[in-house]
Short mmCIF file of C-alpha atoms in Angstrom, two decimals:
data_model
loop_
_atom_site.label_atom_id
_atom_site.label_comp_id
_atom_site.label_asym_id
_atom_site.label_seq_id
_atom_site.Cartn_x
_atom_site.Cartn_y
_atom_site.Cartn_z
CA MET A 1 104.42 115.14 107.86
CA LEU A 2 106.95 113.47 110.16
CA SER A 3 107.26 110.63 107.64
CA GLY A 4 108.62 113.13 105.12
CA ARG A 5 105.44 113.06 103.05
CA ARG A 6 103.99 116.34 101.85
CA LEU A 7 100.22 116.31 102.18
CA ASP A 8 98.25 118.80 100.10
CA LEU A 9 95.22 119.54 102.29
CA LEU A 10 93.23 120.91 99.37
CA ASP A 11 93.97 117.93 97.12
CA PRO A 12 95.13 115.00 99.27
CA THR A 13 96.18 111.82 97.51
CA PRO A 14 96.43 108.30 98.94
CA VAL A 15 100.16 108.07 98.19
CA ASP A 16 100.78 110.92 100.63
CA VAL A 17 99.05 109.13 103.52
CA GLU A 18 101.12 107.12 106.03
CA ILE A 19 99.70 105.29 109.04
CA THR A 20 102.65 106.44 111.13
CA ASP A 21 101.60 110.06 110.55
CA ILE A 22 97.96 109.28 111.34
CA ALA A 23 98.79 107.36 114.53
CA HIS A 24 101.21 110.03 115.72
CA GLY A 25 98.88 112.92 114.98
CA LEU A 26 95.82 111.30 116.56
CA ALA A 27 97.81 110.31 119.66
CA PHE A 28 98.65 113.99 120.21
CA VAL A 29 95.19 115.47 119.46
CA ALA A 30 93.14 115.84 122.63
CA ARG A 31 89.43 115.08 122.69
CA TRP A 32 87.17 117.56 124.52
CA ASN A 33 89.77 120.28 123.83
CA GLY A 34 91.83 118.75 126.62
CA GLN A 35 89.15 119.43 129.24
CA THR A 36 89.27 115.94 130.76
CA ARG A 37 90.29 114.46 134.08
CA GLY A 38 93.60 112.67 134.45
CA ASP A 39 97.29 113.10 134.00
CA TRP A 40 97.19 112.56 130.24
CA PRO A 41 94.86 114.04 127.63
CA TYR A 42 92.27 111.66 126.22
CA SER A 43 93.42 111.46 122.63
CA VAL A 44 91.58 110.94 119.37
CA ALA A 45 93.68 107.78 118.91
CA GLU A 46 92.36 106.38 122.21
CA HIS A 47 88.82 107.41 121.22
CA SER A 48 89.21 105.69 117.85
CA LEU A 49 90.28 102.45 119.53
CA LEU A 50 87.21 102.65 121.78
CA VAL A 51 84.86 103.35 118.86
CA GLU A 52 86.20 100.33 116.99
CA THR A 53 85.67 98.16 120.10
CA LEU A 54 82.12 99.44 120.57
CA PHE A 55 81.38 98.98 116.86
CA GLN A 56 82.58 95.37 117.02
CA ARG A 57 80.51 94.70 120.15
CA ALA A 58 77.39 96.10 118.47
CA LYS A 59 78.01 94.29 115.17
CA VAL A 60 79.64 90.99 116.06
CA ASP A 61 79.68 89.90 112.42
CA ALA A 62 81.51 93.02 111.25
CA THR A 63 84.07 92.42 108.53
CA PRO A 64 87.68 93.45 109.04
CA GLY A 65 87.13 96.25 106.50
CA GLU A 66 84.16 97.58 108.46
CA ARG A 67 86.18 97.47 111.69
CA LEU A 68 89.09 99.25 109.97
CA THR A 69 86.67 101.91 108.75
CA ALA A 70 85.46 102.34 112.35
CA LEU A 71 89.05 102.67 113.60
CA LEU A 72 89.79 105.31 110.96
CA HIS A 73 86.50 107.23 111.39
CA ASP A 74 88.31 110.32 112.75
CA ALA A 75 91.59 109.82 110.88
CA PRO A 76 91.43 113.20 109.06
CA GLU A 77 91.85 114.83 112.46
CA TYR A 78 95.53 113.88 112.36
CA VAL A 79 96.01 117.04 110.32
CA ILE A 80 92.88 119.15 110.88
CA GLY A 81 92.45 118.55 114.62
CA ASP A 82 89.36 117.72 116.62
CA MET A 83 86.68 120.38 116.77
CA ILE A 84 83.48 120.20 118.74
CA SER A 85 80.32 120.12 116.61
CA PRO A 86 79.24 123.75 117.25
CA VAL A 87 82.63 124.99 116.03
CA LYS A 88 82.45 122.76 112.93
CA ALA A 89 79.04 124.25 112.15
CA ALA A 90 80.37 127.78 112.63
CA VAL A 91 83.31 127.12 110.31
CA GLY A 92 80.82 126.11 107.63
CA PRO A 93 80.64 123.56 104.84
CA GLY A 94 84.29 123.97 103.93
CA TYR A 95 85.32 121.99 107.00
CA GLY A 96 83.10 119.07 106.03
CA ALA A 97 84.38 119.08 102.47
CA LEU A 98 87.99 119.07 103.68
CA ASP A 99 87.22 116.22 106.08
CA GLU A 100 85.60 114.21 103.26
CA ARG A 101 88.55 114.70 100.88
CA LEU A 102 91.03 113.60 103.54
CA ALA A 103 88.88 110.62 104.54
CA ALA A 104 88.62 109.49 100.91
CA ALA A 105 92.41 109.60 100.45
CA ILE A 106 92.93 107.72 103.73
CA HIS A 107 90.36 105.07 102.87
CA VAL A 108 91.75 104.45 99.40
CA ARG A 109 95.29 104.24 100.83
CA PHE A 110 94.20 101.32 103.02
CA GLY A 111 92.00 99.53 100.50
CA LEU A 112 88.64 100.79 101.73
CA PRO A 113 85.89 102.41 99.65
CA ALA A 114 86.59 106.13 99.26
CA VAL A 115 83.11 106.95 100.58
CA THR A 116 81.74 105.01 103.54
CA PRO A 117 78.38 103.44 102.70
CA PRO A 118 75.54 105.23 104.57
CA ALA A 119 74.44 102.17 106.58
CA LEU A 120 77.99 101.56 107.80
CA LYS A 121 78.44 105.25 108.55
CA ARG A 122 75.30 105.18 110.74
CA ARG A 123 76.56 102.16 112.69
CA ILE A 124 79.94 103.79 113.27
CA LYS A 125 78.22 107.02 114.33
CA ALA A 126 76.16 105.03 116.85
CA ALA A 127 79.38 103.61 118.35
CA ASP A 128 80.87 107.13 118.30
CA ARG A 129 77.91 108.45 120.32
CA VAL A 130 78.32 105.67 122.92
CA SER A 131 82.00 106.55 123.13
CA ALA A 132 81.10 110.21 123.63
CA TRP A 133 78.70 109.21 126.44
CA LEU A 134 81.42 107.20 128.19
CA GLU A 135 83.96 109.99 127.77
CA ALA A 136 81.49 112.63 128.98
CA VAL A 137 80.60 110.72 132.15
CA HIS A 138 84.01 109.29 133.03
CA LEU A 139 86.36 112.04 131.88
CA ALA A 140 84.63 115.32 131.02
CA GLY A 141 82.56 115.96 134.15
CA PHE A 142 79.06 115.32 132.76
CA THR A 143 76.41 113.79 134.95
CA THR A 144 74.69 110.69 133.61
CA VAL A 145 71.53 112.75 133.07
CA GLU A 146 73.44 115.33 131.00
CA ALA A 147 75.19 112.65 128.95
CA ASN A 148 71.89 110.87 128.31
CA ARG A 149 70.40 114.14 127.06
CA TYR A 150 73.25 114.95 124.69
CA PHE A 151 74.33 111.51 123.49
CA GLY A 152 71.46 109.15 124.31
CA ARG A 153 71.49 106.42 126.91
CA PRO A 154 73.73 103.53 125.86
CA ASP A 155 72.76 99.89 126.09
CA PRO A 156 74.34 98.70 129.37
CA ALA A 157 75.40 95.42 127.75
CA LEU A 158 77.36 97.34 125.12
CA ILE A 159 79.50 99.17 127.67
CA ASP A 160 79.74 96.40 130.28
CA GLY A 161 83.32 95.95 131.43
CA LEU A 162 84.76 98.74 129.31
CA ALA A 163 87.26 101.10 130.89
CA LEU A 164 88.62 104.30 129.43
CA HIS A 165 92.38 104.50 129.15
CA LEU A 166 94.56 107.53 129.66
CA ARG A 167 98.01 106.73 128.38
CA PRO A 168 101.03 108.70 127.29
CA PRO A 169 100.85 109.66 123.59
CA ALA A 170 103.69 107.33 122.59
CA GLU A 171 101.91 104.36 124.17
CA VAL A 172 98.54 105.06 122.55
CA ARG A 173 100.26 105.72 119.23
CA GLU A 174 101.73 102.22 119.37
CA ALA A 175 98.38 100.68 120.39
CA PHE A 176 96.69 102.40 117.44
CA MET A 177 99.42 101.19 115.07
CA ARG A 178 99.10 97.60 116.33
CA ARG A 179 95.32 97.61 115.90
CA HIS A 180 95.61 99.09 112.41
CA THR A 181 98.19 96.46 111.45
CA ASP A 182 96.01 93.63 112.77
CA LEU A 183 92.91 94.87 110.97
CA LEU A 184 94.78 95.50 107.73
CA ALA A 185 96.20 91.95 107.84
CA ALA A 186 92.69 90.59 108.45
CA CYS A 187 91.43 92.59 105.45
CA ASP A 188 94.20 91.16 103.28
CA ALA A 189 93.37 87.63 104.44
CA VAL A 190 89.77 87.89 103.21
CA ARG A 191 90.61 89.54 99.86
#
């Protein structure tokens, strides 16, 4: 990793996880395999910031730890990349197992439960689907009808006033780092 850490993908440990590596990697990984409108790719870091915002809007009483879990929901992609669901399925169960091992190490590193509780995971997935709908319609060329079919129709109140951002990787990396720092501090304050 750029931090100098050596991350064993088959046996990742929390001590080998650095937020600077995660933020950098996610800022340079393009969602939709780069097939989006605009002068900059829509990165996984930008997507993660949006998912955390949507999660917080849907669950106004979310704890800082729950919001941090939402922000980090795709964190393993900093080393394994972002694959569309059909490709993940074709790769097989090994991809899911790798993703779970990395997520556990990341979560433990930042004081979260190694395994996300199922109810929280469902809520984050719901925010993730709304994010995918927004991205599909505003960046990836889907019609509203197509996006509704693939991702479900979002609650208009949930997306009211939200805008998608396309920023240079260095800028979104810093925004991700700031949000992580704020959420981590809020977690520490309630511990």
